[in-house]
PDB file of C-alpha atoms in Angstrom:
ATOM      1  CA  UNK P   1       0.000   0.000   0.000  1.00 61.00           C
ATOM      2  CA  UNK P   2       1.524   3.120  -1.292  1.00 90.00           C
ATOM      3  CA  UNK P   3       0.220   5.740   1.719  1.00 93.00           C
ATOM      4  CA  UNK P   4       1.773   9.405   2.901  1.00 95.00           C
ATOM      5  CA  UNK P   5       0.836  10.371   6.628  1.00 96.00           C
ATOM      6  CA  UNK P   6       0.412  13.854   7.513  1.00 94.00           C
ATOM      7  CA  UNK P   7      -1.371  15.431  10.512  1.00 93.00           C
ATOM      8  CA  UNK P   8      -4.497  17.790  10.211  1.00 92.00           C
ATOM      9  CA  UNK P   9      -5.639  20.194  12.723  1.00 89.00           C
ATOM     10  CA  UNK P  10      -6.377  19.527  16.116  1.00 83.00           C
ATOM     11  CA  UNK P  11      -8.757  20.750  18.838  1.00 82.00           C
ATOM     12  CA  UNK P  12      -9.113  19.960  22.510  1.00 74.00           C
ATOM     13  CA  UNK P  13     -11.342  19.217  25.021  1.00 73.00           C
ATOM     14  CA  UNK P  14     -11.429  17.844  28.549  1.00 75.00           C
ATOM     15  CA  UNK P  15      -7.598  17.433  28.843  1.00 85.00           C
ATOM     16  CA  UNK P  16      -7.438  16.001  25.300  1.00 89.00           C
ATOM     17  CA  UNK P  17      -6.497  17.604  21.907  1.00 90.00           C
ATOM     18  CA  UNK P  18      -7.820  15.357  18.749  1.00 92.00           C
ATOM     19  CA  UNK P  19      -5.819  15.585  16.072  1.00 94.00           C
ATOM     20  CA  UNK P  20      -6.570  13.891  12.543  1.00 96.00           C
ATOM     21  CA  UNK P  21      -3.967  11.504  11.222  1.00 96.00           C
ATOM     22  CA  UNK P  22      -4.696  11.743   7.520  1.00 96.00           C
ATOM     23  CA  UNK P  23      -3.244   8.915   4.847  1.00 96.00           C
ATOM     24  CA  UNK P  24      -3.312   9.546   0.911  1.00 97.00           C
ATOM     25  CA  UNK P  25      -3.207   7.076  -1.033  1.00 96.00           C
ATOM     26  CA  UNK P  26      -0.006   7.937  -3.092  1.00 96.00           C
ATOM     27  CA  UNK P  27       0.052   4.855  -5.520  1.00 95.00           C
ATOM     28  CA  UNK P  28      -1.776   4.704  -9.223  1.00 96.00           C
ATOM     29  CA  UNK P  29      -4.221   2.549  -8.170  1.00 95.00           C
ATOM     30  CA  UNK P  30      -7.224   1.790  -5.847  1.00 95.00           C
ATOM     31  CA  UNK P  31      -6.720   0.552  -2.124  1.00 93.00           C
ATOM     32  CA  UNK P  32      -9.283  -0.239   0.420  1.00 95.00           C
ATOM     33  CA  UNK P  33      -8.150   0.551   4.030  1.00 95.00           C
ATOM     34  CA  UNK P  34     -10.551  -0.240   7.218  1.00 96.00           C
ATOM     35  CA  UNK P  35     -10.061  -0.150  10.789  1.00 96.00           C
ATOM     36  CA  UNK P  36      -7.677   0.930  13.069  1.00 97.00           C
ATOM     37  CA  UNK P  37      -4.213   1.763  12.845  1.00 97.00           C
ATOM     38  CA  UNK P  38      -1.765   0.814  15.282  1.00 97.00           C
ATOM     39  CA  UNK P  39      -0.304   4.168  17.030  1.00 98.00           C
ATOM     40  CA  UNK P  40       2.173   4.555  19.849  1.00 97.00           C
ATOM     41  CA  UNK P  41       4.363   7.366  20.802  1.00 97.00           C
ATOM     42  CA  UNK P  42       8.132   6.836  19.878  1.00 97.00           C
ATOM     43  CA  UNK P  43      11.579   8.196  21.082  1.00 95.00           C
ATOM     44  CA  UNK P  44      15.350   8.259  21.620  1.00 91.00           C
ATOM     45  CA  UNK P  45      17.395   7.860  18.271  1.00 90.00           C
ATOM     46  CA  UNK P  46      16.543   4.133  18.121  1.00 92.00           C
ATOM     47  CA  UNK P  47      12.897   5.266  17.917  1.00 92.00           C
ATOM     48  CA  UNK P  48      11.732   2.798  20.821  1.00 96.00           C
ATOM     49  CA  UNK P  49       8.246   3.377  21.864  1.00 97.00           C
ATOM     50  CA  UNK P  50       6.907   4.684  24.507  1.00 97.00           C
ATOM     51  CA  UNK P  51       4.579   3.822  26.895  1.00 97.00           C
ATOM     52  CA  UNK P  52       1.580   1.710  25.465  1.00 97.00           C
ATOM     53  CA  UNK P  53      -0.018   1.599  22.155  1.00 97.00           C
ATOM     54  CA  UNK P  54      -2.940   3.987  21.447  1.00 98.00           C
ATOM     55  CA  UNK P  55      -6.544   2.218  23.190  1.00 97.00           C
ATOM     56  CA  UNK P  56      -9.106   1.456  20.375  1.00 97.00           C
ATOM     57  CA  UNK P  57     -12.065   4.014  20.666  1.00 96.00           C
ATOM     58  CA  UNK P  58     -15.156   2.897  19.305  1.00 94.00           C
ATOM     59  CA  UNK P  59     -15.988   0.579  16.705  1.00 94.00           C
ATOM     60  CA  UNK P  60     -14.259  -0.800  12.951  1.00 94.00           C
ATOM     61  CA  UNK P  61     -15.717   0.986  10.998  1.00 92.00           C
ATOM     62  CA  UNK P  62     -17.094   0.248   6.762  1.00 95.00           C
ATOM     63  CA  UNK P  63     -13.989  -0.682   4.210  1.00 96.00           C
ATOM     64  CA  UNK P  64     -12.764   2.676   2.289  1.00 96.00           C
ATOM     65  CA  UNK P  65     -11.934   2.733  -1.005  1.00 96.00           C
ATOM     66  CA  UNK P  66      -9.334   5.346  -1.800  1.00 96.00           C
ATOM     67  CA  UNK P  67      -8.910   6.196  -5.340  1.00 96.00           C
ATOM     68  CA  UNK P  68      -5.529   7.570  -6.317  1.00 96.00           C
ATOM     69  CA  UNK P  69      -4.943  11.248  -3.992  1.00 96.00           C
ATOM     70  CA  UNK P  70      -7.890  10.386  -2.229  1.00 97.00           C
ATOM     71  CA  UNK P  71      -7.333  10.531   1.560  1.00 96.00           C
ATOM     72  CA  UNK P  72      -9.045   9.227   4.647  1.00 96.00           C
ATOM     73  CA  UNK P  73      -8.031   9.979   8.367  1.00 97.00           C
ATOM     74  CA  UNK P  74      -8.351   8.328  12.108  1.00 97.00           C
ATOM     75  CA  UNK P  75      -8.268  10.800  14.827  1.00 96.00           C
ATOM     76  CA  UNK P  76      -5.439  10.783  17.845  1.00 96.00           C
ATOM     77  CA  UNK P  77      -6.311  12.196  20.948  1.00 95.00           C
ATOM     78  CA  UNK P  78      -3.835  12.950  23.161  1.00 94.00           C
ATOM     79  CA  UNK P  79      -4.204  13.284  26.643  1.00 93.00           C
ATOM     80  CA  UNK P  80      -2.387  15.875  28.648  1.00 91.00           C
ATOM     81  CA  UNK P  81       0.147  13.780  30.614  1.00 92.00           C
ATOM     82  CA  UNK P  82      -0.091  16.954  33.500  1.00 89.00           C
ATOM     83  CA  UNK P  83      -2.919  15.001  34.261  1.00 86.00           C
ATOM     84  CA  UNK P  84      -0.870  11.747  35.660  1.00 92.00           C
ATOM     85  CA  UNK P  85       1.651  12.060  39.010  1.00 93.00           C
ATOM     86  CA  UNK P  86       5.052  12.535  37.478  1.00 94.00           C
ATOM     87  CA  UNK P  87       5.720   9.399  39.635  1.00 95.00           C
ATOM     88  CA  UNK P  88       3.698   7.289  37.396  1.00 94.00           C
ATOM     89  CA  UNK P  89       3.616   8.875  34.296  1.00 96.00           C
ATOM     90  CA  UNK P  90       7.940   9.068  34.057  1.00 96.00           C
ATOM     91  CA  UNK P  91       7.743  11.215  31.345  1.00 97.00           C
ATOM     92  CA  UNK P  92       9.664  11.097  28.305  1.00 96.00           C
ATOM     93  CA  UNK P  93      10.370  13.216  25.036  1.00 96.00           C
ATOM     94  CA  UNK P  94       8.782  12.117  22.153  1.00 96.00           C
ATOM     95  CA  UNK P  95      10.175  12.604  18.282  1.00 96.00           C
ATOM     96  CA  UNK P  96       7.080  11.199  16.420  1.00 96.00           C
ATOM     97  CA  UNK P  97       4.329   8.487  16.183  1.00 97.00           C
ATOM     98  CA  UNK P  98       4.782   4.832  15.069  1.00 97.00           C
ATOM     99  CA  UNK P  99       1.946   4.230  12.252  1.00 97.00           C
ATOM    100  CA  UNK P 100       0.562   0.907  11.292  1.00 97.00           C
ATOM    101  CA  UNK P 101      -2.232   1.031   8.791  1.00 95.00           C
ATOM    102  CA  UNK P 102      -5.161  -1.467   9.437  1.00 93.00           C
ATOM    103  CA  UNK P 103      -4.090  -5.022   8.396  1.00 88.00           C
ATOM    104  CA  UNK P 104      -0.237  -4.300   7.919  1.00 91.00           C
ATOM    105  CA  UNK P 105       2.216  -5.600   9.124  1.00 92.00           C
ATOM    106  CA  UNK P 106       5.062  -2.536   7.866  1.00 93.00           C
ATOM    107  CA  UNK P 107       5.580   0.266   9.977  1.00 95.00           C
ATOM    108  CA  UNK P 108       5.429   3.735   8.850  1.00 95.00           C
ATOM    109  CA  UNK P 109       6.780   7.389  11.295  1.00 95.00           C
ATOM    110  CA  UNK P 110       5.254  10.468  11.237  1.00 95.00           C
ATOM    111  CA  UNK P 111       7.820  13.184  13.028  1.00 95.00           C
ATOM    112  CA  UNK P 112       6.004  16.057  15.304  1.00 93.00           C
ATOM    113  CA  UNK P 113       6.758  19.570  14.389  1.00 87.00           C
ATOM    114  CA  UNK P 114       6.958  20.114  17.818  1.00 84.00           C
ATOM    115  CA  UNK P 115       8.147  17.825  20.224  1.00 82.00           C
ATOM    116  CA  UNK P 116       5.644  16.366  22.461  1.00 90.00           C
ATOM    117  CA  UNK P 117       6.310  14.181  25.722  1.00 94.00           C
ATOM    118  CA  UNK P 118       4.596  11.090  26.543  1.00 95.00           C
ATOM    119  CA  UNK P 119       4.410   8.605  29.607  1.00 96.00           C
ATOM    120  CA  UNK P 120       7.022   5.646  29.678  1.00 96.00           C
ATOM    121  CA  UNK P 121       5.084   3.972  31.919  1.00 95.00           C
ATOM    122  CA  UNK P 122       2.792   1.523  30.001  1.00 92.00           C
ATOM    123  CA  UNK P 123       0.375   0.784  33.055  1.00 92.00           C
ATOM    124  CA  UNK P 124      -0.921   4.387  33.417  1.00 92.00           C
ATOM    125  CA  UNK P 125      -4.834   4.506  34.927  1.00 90.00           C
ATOM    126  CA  UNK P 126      -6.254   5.640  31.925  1.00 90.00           C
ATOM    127  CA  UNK P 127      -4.716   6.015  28.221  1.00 94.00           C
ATOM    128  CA  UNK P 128      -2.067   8.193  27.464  1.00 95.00           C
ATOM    129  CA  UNK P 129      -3.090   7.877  23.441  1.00 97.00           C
ATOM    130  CA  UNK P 130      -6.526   6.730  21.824  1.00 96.00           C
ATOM    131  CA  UNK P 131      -7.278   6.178  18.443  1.00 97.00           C
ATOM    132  CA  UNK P 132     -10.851   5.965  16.284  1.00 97.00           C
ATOM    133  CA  UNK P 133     -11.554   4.549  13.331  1.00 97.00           C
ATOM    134  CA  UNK P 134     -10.245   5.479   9.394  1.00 97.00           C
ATOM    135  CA  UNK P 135     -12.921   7.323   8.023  1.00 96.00           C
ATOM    136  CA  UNK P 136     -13.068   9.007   3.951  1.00 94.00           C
ATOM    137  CA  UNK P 137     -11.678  12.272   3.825  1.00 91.00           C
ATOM    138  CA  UNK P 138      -9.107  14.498   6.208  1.00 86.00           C
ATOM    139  CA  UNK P 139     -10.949  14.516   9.523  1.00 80.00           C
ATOM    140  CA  UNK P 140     -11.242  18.362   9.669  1.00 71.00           C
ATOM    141  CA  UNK P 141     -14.405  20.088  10.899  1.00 56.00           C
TER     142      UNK P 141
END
C-alpha cells in the first residue's frame, strides 16, 4: 500500500487535543483501508516506543476505497500527561508516532513539528493515546 501520513488540525477538550492523522493514497491505483491503525508514541534515536499503544475508541468501521490522492483519516487524541503524578507517568520526550495502517504488518513514522512528551510507563490509569476509526476524507471540521 503506497500511503503518505500527515497530521491535520487539532482541537481539545477535557484534557485532550484530537488531532486527525490523515493517509493519501499515493500509488496509481485503488486501495481499500478499514479499521484501526496501530499508534504509539516513539523516542530516543533508536525510535523505541513509549509507553503503550494507542486504546481502540469505538468501533471498525465500513472498508474505504481510496482512489488515487484520495485521503481518509483516524483521529489521535492525546491526553495531557499533566494530568498523571510525574511518579507514574515518568515522562519522556517524544520525536514522532509509530503508524501501522489497518491489516499491515510494515511500519510507517510520522515526526512532530513540535516535540511532544509522553508517559514511559505503560500501566498508566487511563490512556495516554486513543485512536478511532479510518474514516473518507481528512478529519477536519
Amino acid at each position: 500500500m503506497d500511503l503518505q501520513l500527515s497530521f491535520g488540525k487539532g482541537d481539545g477538550a477535557a484534557g485532550t487535543v484530537y488531532r486527525p492523522l490523515i493517509f493519501t493514497n499515493t500509488s496509481d491505483r485503488q486501495c481499500v483501508i478499514q479499521g484501526f491503525p496501530g499508534v504509539s508514541y516513539v523516542g530516543g534515536n533508536d525510535g523505541h516506543q513509549i509507553g503503550a499503544p494507542a486504546y481502540r475508541d469505538g468501533s471498525k468501521g465500513p472498508a474505504i476505497t481510496l482512489q488515487p490522492g484520495d485521503q481518509a483519516a483516524a483521529v489521535i487524541g492525546y491526553v495531557n500527561i499533566d494530568n498523571y503524578d510525574v511518579e507514574v507517568c515518568r515522562p519522556e520526550p517524544a520525536k514522532g508516532l509509530r503508524i501501522y495502517p489497518p491489516q499491515e504488518t510494515a511500519s510507517m513514522y510520522i515526526p512532530f513539528d513540535n516535540p511532544e512528551t509522553g508517559c514511559s510507563n505503560d500501566k498508566l490509569p487511563g490512556n495516554q493515546l486513543t485512536v478511532q476509526t479510518i474514516k473518507a476524507g481528512t478529519g477536519q471540521q
